[in-house]
Amino acid sequence: MLRPVRGHHAFEACVEQLATAIRLGVYPLGSALPPERELAAMLHVSRATLREAMAALREAGLVETTRGRGGGTVVTLKPRTPSARAAARISARRRREWLDALEFRRIVEPGAAYLAASATLGDEQRGQLERAHAEVAAASKPAEHRQADSRFHLTIAALSGSSRTVEAVTSVQATLHEMLLAIPVLGTNIAHSDRQHGALVRAIEAGNAERARKTMEQHCDDTAALLRGLVG
């Protein structure tokens, strides 16, 4: 999900992309970020700019860095556990922004699923999709499940082969992450969501683009209905 930085504000854009990737669980607690040289190449920024961004992440408590042989930057941010109490503190303006994001998601994510199913996937890409799906099913704690769910949707976006689609889905998932943290974890919804995830994997691997699109549309609609009811 990391993409070349556009515009003149490279430092701020680096901080935003890396922090979002950490919060969504692309880099979960305890995992190491890619080496400095590799990250700078991904983001198309100088290593000096990247170091400034990493310093900001350290100050915010998201990562820790050790120097020397065997050193590196490790994620220290603990994933938040969903809680219904958070919804009561959300402003009316923020609620409107959230509801708008649900409409945008209904357009973007079904398109990502369609493109992923239309692509010719190799064994490595199929393995990525299956691992992402398995991680959602295996997550035993609500906070871990929330991040694994985000990774699953970002994996589908990545398989679309479109960097702009990845950017759009990342934006949607960042907002959706906030919304889902503001409602309780509901076992019935989790089970239903997992079944839809399985159907998505099957449709994408079968190359059935239309089925993948319709399955994702239904998945987005069901999640939106739940959030509209509980968040308001």
mmCIF file of C-alpha atoms in Angstrom:
data_model
loop_
_atom_site.group_PDB
_atom_site.id
_atom_site.type_symbol
_atom_site.label_atom_id
_atom_site.label_comp_id
_atom_site.label_asym_id
_atom_site.label_seq_id
_atom_site.Cartn_x
_atom_site.Cartn_y
_atom_site.Cartn_z
ATOM 1 C CA MET A 1 0.000 0.000 0.000
ATOM 2 C CA LEU A 2 3.022 2.316 0.191
ATOM 3 C CA ARG A 3 3.207 4.431 -2.941
ATOM 4 C CA PRO A 4 5.386 7.230 -4.324
ATOM 5 C CA VAL A 5 4.856 10.543 -2.568
ATOM 6 C CA ARG A 6 3.320 13.275 -4.724
ATOM 7 C CA GLY A 7 3.584 17.013 -4.183
ATOM 8 C CA HIS A 8 5.996 19.139 -2.199
ATOM 9 C CA HIS A 9 5.156 17.974 1.319
ATOM 10 C CA ALA A 10 7.177 14.758 1.314
ATOM 11 C CA PHE A 11 7.759 14.611 5.071
ATOM 12 C CA GLU A 12 4.078 14.884 5.986
ATOM 13 C CA ALA A 13 3.046 12.432 3.259
ATOM 14 C CA CYS A 14 5.595 9.871 4.483
ATOM 15 C CA VAL A 15 4.328 10.154 8.047
ATOM 16 C CA GLU A 16 0.717 9.754 6.882
ATOM 17 C CA GLN A 17 1.377 6.682 4.737
ATOM 18 C CA LEU A 18 3.539 4.879 7.281
ATOM 19 C CA ALA A 19 1.277 5.666 10.236
ATOM 20 C CA THR A 20 -1.802 4.520 8.290
ATOM 21 C CA ALA A 21 -0.078 1.283 7.303
ATOM 22 C CA ILE A 22 0.773 0.632 10.955
ATOM 23 C CA ARG A 23 -2.712 1.419 12.273
ATOM 24 C CA LEU A 24 -4.380 -0.781 9.647
ATOM 25 C CA GLY A 25 -2.113 -3.690 10.552
ATOM 26 C CA VAL A 26 -0.118 -3.858 7.336
ATOM 27 C CA TYR A 27 2.782 -3.736 9.791
ATOM 28 C CA PRO A 28 1.327 -5.214 13.008
ATOM 29 C CA LEU A 29 2.688 -4.973 16.545
ATOM 30 C CA GLY A 30 6.180 -6.459 16.777
ATOM 31 C CA SER A 31 6.814 -6.565 13.032
ATOM 32 C CA ALA A 32 9.821 -4.889 11.423
ATOM 33 C CA LEU A 33 9.450 -2.174 8.825
ATOM 34 C CA PRO A 34 11.382 -2.655 5.574
ATOM 35 C CA PRO A 35 14.980 -1.383 5.575
ATOM 36 C CA GLU A 36 15.506 2.355 5.176
ATOM 37 C CA ARG A 37 16.846 2.084 1.621
ATOM 38 C CA GLU A 38 13.854 -0.032 0.546
ATOM 39 C CA LEU A 39 11.294 2.276 2.168
ATOM 40 C CA ALA A 40 12.856 5.349 0.581
ATOM 41 C CA ALA A 41 12.648 3.669 -2.836
ATOM 42 C CA MET A 42 8.979 2.701 -2.284
ATOM 43 C CA LEU A 43 8.036 6.242 -1.324
ATOM 44 C CA HIS A 44 10.361 7.968 -3.848
ATOM 45 C CA VAL A 45 11.870 10.192 -1.162
ATOM 46 C CA SER A 46 15.377 10.855 0.046
ATOM 47 C CA ARG A 47 16.705 8.864 2.970
ATOM 48 C CA ALA A 48 17.055 12.129 4.894
ATOM 49 C CA THR A 49 13.317 12.802 4.510
ATOM 50 C CA LEU A 50 12.514 9.235 5.489
ATOM 51 C CA ARG A 51 14.653 9.520 8.634
ATOM 52 C CA GLU A 52 12.718 12.642 9.641
ATOM 53 C CA ALA A 53 9.439 10.781 9.137
ATOM 54 C CA MET A 54 10.667 7.815 11.185
ATOM 55 C CA ALA A 55 11.677 10.191 13.975
ATOM 56 C CA ALA A 56 8.117 11.544 14.018
ATOM 57 C CA LEU A 57 6.724 8.004 14.261
ATOM 58 C CA ARG A 58 9.050 7.274 17.164
ATOM 59 C CA GLU A 59 7.978 10.440 18.982
ATOM 60 C CA ALA A 60 4.331 9.416 18.474
ATOM 61 C CA GLY A 61 5.017 6.003 20.016
ATOM 62 C CA LEU A 62 4.338 3.988 16.860
ATOM 63 C CA VAL A 63 7.811 2.478 16.387
ATOM 64 C CA GLU A 64 11.180 1.932 18.023
ATOM 65 C CA THR A 65 14.522 1.851 16.219
ATOM 66 C CA THR A 66 17.714 0.058 17.202
ATOM 67 C CA ARG A 67 21.050 0.649 15.502
ATOM 68 C CA GLY A 68 23.874 -1.684 14.609
ATOM 69 C CA ARG A 69 23.941 -5.264 13.355
ATOM 70 C CA GLY A 70 20.548 -6.873 13.669
ATOM 71 C CA GLY A 71 18.950 -3.475 14.250
ATOM 72 C CA GLY A 72 15.955 -1.957 12.531
ATOM 73 C CA THR A 73 12.617 -0.312 13.166
ATOM 74 C CA VAL A 74 9.923 -2.330 14.926
ATOM 75 C CA VAL A 75 6.243 -1.456 15.375
ATOM 76 C CA THR A 76 5.325 -0.787 19.013
ATOM 77 C CA LEU A 77 1.770 0.506 18.561
ATOM 78 C CA LYS A 78 -0.747 -1.817 20.196
ATOM 79 C CA PRO A 79 -3.919 -2.231 18.107
ATOM 80 C CA ARG A 80 -7.009 -0.683 19.649
ATOM 81 C CA THR A 81 -9.876 -2.882 20.770
ATOM 82 C CA PRO A 82 -13.297 -1.929 19.343
ATOM 83 C CA SER A 83 -15.536 -0.249 21.933
ATOM 84 C CA ALA A 84 -19.114 1.011 21.758
ATOM 85 C CA ARG A 85 -18.255 3.849 24.155
ATOM 86 C CA ALA A 86 -16.266 5.578 21.418
ATOM 87 C CA ALA A 87 -19.389 6.206 19.309
ATOM 88 C CA ALA A 88 -20.842 8.552 21.926
ATOM 89 C CA ARG A 89 -17.871 10.910 21.534
ATOM 90 C CA ILE A 90 -18.156 11.299 17.753
ATOM 91 C CA SER A 91 -19.242 14.721 16.483
ATOM 92 C CA ALA A 92 -22.129 15.162 14.047
ATOM 93 C CA ARG A 93 -19.703 16.435 11.401
ATOM 94 C CA ARG A 94 -17.490 13.389 11.762
ATOM 95 C CA ARG A 95 -20.527 11.123 11.484
ATOM 96 C CA ARG A 96 -21.436 12.772 8.168
ATOM 97 C CA GLU A 97 -17.895 12.232 6.902
ATOM 98 C CA TRP A 98 -18.076 8.584 7.926
ATOM 99 C CA LEU A 99 -21.370 8.034 6.130
ATOM 100 C CA ASP A 100 -19.952 9.645 3.004
ATOM 101 C CA ALA A 101 -16.991 7.259 3.187
ATOM 102 C CA LEU A 102 -19.410 4.309 3.180
ATOM 103 C CA GLU A 103 -20.873 5.553 -0.115
ATOM 104 C CA PHE A 104 -17.380 5.940 -1.576
ATOM 105 C CA ARG A 105 -16.471 2.438 -0.403
ATOM 106 C CA ARG A 106 -19.512 1.027 -2.242
ATOM 107 C CA ILE A 107 -17.956 2.303 -5.468
ATOM 108 C CA VAL A 108 -14.270 1.611 -4.867
ATOM 109 C CA GLU A 109 -14.011 -1.827 -3.241
ATOM 110 C CA PRO A 110 -16.329 -3.747 -5.609
ATOM 111 C CA GLY A 111 -14.256 -2.313 -8.456
ATOM 112 C CA ALA A 112 -11.064 -3.515 -6.771
ATOM 113 C CA ALA A 113 -12.533 -7.011 -6.421
ATOM 114 C CA TYR A 114 -13.577 -6.978 -10.094
ATOM 115 C CA LEU A 115 -10.073 -6.010 -11.200
ATOM 116 C CA ALA A 116 -8.439 -8.603 -8.932
ATOM 117 C CA ALA A 117 -10.640 -11.359 -10.381
ATOM 118 C CA SER A 118 -9.923 -10.133 -13.916
ATOM 119 C CA ALA A 119 -6.164 -10.292 -13.385
ATOM 120 C CA THR A 120 -4.024 -13.322 -14.124
ATOM 121 C CA LEU A 121 -2.837 -14.320 -10.673
ATOM 122 C CA GLY A 122 0.279 -16.386 -10.114
ATOM 123 C CA ASP A 123 0.834 -18.852 -7.292
ATOM 124 C CA GLU A 124 2.494 -16.195 -5.137
ATOM 125 C CA GLN A 125 -0.442 -13.796 -5.500
ATOM 126 C CA ARG A 126 -2.974 -16.542 -4.782
ATOM 127 C CA GLY A 127 -0.937 -17.445 -1.726
ATOM 128 C CA GLN A 128 -1.032 -13.825 -0.535
ATOM 129 C CA LEU A 129 -4.813 -13.770 -0.837
ATOM 130 C CA GLU A 130 -5.263 -17.094 0.927
ATOM 131 C CA ARG A 131 -2.902 -16.130 3.754
ATOM 132 C CA ALA A 132 -4.705 -12.816 4.258
ATOM 133 C CA HIS A 133 -8.007 -14.670 4.436
ATOM 134 C CA ALA A 134 -6.625 -17.265 6.851
ATOM 135 C CA GLU A 135 -5.249 -14.553 9.148
ATOM 136 C CA VAL A 136 -8.719 -13.025 9.507
ATOM 137 C CA ALA A 137 -10.242 -16.386 10.379
ATOM 138 C CA ALA A 138 -7.433 -17.199 12.830
ATOM 139 C CA ALA A 139 -7.505 -13.865 14.698
ATOM 140 C CA SER A 140 -8.766 -14.616 18.204
ATOM 141 C CA LYS A 141 -8.723 -11.108 19.687
ATOM 142 C CA PRO A 142 -10.961 -8.252 18.487
ATOM 143 C CA ALA A 143 -8.046 -5.860 17.921
ATOM 144 C CA GLU A 144 -6.119 -8.464 15.909
ATOM 145 C CA HIS A 145 -9.227 -9.332 13.882
ATOM 146 C CA ARG A 146 -9.814 -5.657 13.033
ATOM 147 C CA GLN A 147 -6.302 -5.287 11.597
ATOM 148 C CA ALA A 148 -6.415 -8.644 9.795
ATOM 149 C CA ASP A 149 -9.691 -7.614 8.158
ATOM 150 C CA SER A 150 -8.071 -4.417 6.864
ATOM 151 C CA ARG A 151 -5.107 -6.394 5.505
ATOM 152 C CA PHE A 152 -7.484 -8.726 3.646
ATOM 153 C CA HIS A 153 -9.199 -5.839 1.863
ATOM 154 C CA LEU A 154 -5.886 -4.133 1.095
ATOM 155 C CA THR A 155 -4.580 -7.401 -0.363
ATOM 156 C CA ILE A 156 -7.516 -7.543 -2.778
ATOM 157 C CA ALA A 157 -6.805 -3.933 -3.755
ATOM 158 C CA ALA A 158 -3.132 -4.765 -4.353
ATOM 159 C CA LEU A 159 -4.105 -7.693 -6.590
ATOM 160 C CA SER A 160 -6.026 -5.266 -8.800
ATOM 161 C CA GLY A 161 -2.684 -4.067 -10.137
ATOM 162 C CA SER A 162 -3.866 -0.451 -9.970
ATOM 163 C CA SER A 163 -1.933 1.925 -7.715
ATOM 164 C CA ARG A 164 -4.790 4.460 -7.751
ATOM 165 C CA THR A 165 -7.201 1.737 -6.639
ATOM 166 C CA VAL A 166 -4.864 0.815 -3.779
ATOM 167 C CA GLU A 167 -4.720 4.477 -2.774
ATOM 168 C CA ALA A 168 -8.522 4.772 -2.783
ATOM 169 C CA VAL A 169 -9.080 1.549 -0.843
ATOM 170 C CA THR A 170 -6.439 2.555 1.698
ATOM 171 C CA SER A 171 -8.285 5.832 2.288
ATOM 172 C CA VAL A 172 -11.599 4.029 2.684
ATOM 173 C CA GLN A 173 -10.160 1.384 5.000
ATOM 174 C CA ALA A 174 -8.570 4.041 7.220
ATOM 175 C CA THR A 175 -11.988 5.637 7.774
ATOM 176 C CA LEU A 176 -13.744 2.293 8.095
ATOM 177 C CA HIS A 177 -11.181 1.291 10.721
ATOM 178 C CA GLU A 178 -12.198 4.297 12.832
ATOM 179 C CA MET A 179 -15.876 3.444 12.442
ATOM 180 C CA LEU A 180 -15.531 -0.200 13.393
ATOM 181 C CA LEU A 181 -13.514 0.739 16.461
ATOM 182 C CA ALA A 182 -16.575 2.716 17.620
ATOM 183 C CA ILE A 183 -18.978 -0.240 17.744
ATOM 184 C CA PRO A 184 -18.946 -3.465 19.768
ATOM 185 C CA VAL A 185 -17.604 -6.686 18.285
ATOM 186 C CA LEU A 186 -20.588 -8.808 17.245
ATOM 187 C CA GLY A 187 -20.013 -12.528 16.753
ATOM 188 C CA THR A 188 -22.886 -12.921 14.291
ATOM 189 C CA ASN A 189 -21.519 -10.148 12.100
ATOM 190 C CA ILE A 190 -17.984 -11.556 12.243
ATOM 191 C CA ALA A 191 -19.213 -14.999 11.155
ATOM 192 C CA HIS A 192 -21.240 -13.492 8.301
ATOM 193 C CA SER A 193 -18.292 -11.364 7.215
ATOM 194 C CA ASP A 194 -15.959 -14.375 7.218
ATOM 195 C CA ARG A 195 -18.354 -16.298 4.943
ATOM 196 C CA GLN A 196 -18.405 -13.369 2.527
ATOM 197 C CA HIS A 197 -14.605 -13.210 2.617
ATOM 198 C CA GLY A 198 -14.485 -16.881 1.655
ATOM 199 C CA ALA A 199 -16.856 -16.264 -1.243
ATOM 200 C CA LEU A 200 -14.665 -13.373 -2.396
ATOM 201 C CA VAL A 201 -11.547 -15.537 -2.381
ATOM 202 C CA ARG A 202 -13.290 -18.233 -4.400
ATOM 203 C CA ALA A 203 -14.624 -15.753 -6.959
ATOM 204 C CA ILE A 204 -11.273 -14.017 -7.406
ATOM 205 C CA GLU A 205 -9.322 -17.260 -7.741
ATOM 206 C CA ALA A 206 -11.899 -18.591 -10.226
ATOM 207 C CA GLY A 207 -11.511 -15.440 -12.304
ATOM 208 C CA ASN A 208 -15.218 -14.641 -11.971
ATOM 209 C CA ALA A 209 -15.039 -10.857 -11.968
ATOM 210 C CA GLU A 210 -18.772 -10.214 -11.912
ATOM 211 C CA ARG A 211 -19.345 -12.538 -8.967
ATOM 212 C CA ALA A 212 -16.441 -10.954 -7.101
ATOM 213 C CA ARG A 213 -17.899 -7.494 -7.693
ATOM 214 C CA LYS A 214 -21.400 -8.499 -6.544
ATOM 215 C CA THR A 215 -20.060 -10.312 -3.470
ATOM 216 C CA MET A 216 -18.050 -7.264 -2.450
ATOM 217 C CA GLU A 217 -21.066 -5.017 -3.033
ATOM 218 C CA GLN A 218 -23.141 -7.160 -0.690
ATOM 219 C CA HIS A 219 -20.318 -7.200 1.843
ATOM 220 C CA CYS A 220 -20.059 -3.390 1.740
ATOM 221 C CA ASP A 221 -23.849 -3.015 1.995
ATOM 222 C CA ASP A 222 -24.081 -5.290 5.032
ATOM 223 C CA THR A 223 -21.249 -3.517 6.850
ATOM 224 C CA ALA A 224 -22.738 -0.122 5.986
ATOM 225 C CA ALA A 225 -26.156 -1.154 7.325
ATOM 226 C CA LEU A 226 -24.598 -2.251 10.603
ATOM 227 C CA LEU A 227 -22.581 0.938 10.975
ATOM 228 C CA ARG A 228 -25.494 3.233 10.095
ATOM 229 C CA GLY A 229 -27.575 1.512 12.717
ATOM 230 C CA LEU A 230 -24.978 1.589 15.497
ATOM 231 C CA VAL A 231 -23.096 4.798 14.773
ATOM 232 C CA GLY A 232 -26.053 6.844 13.539
#
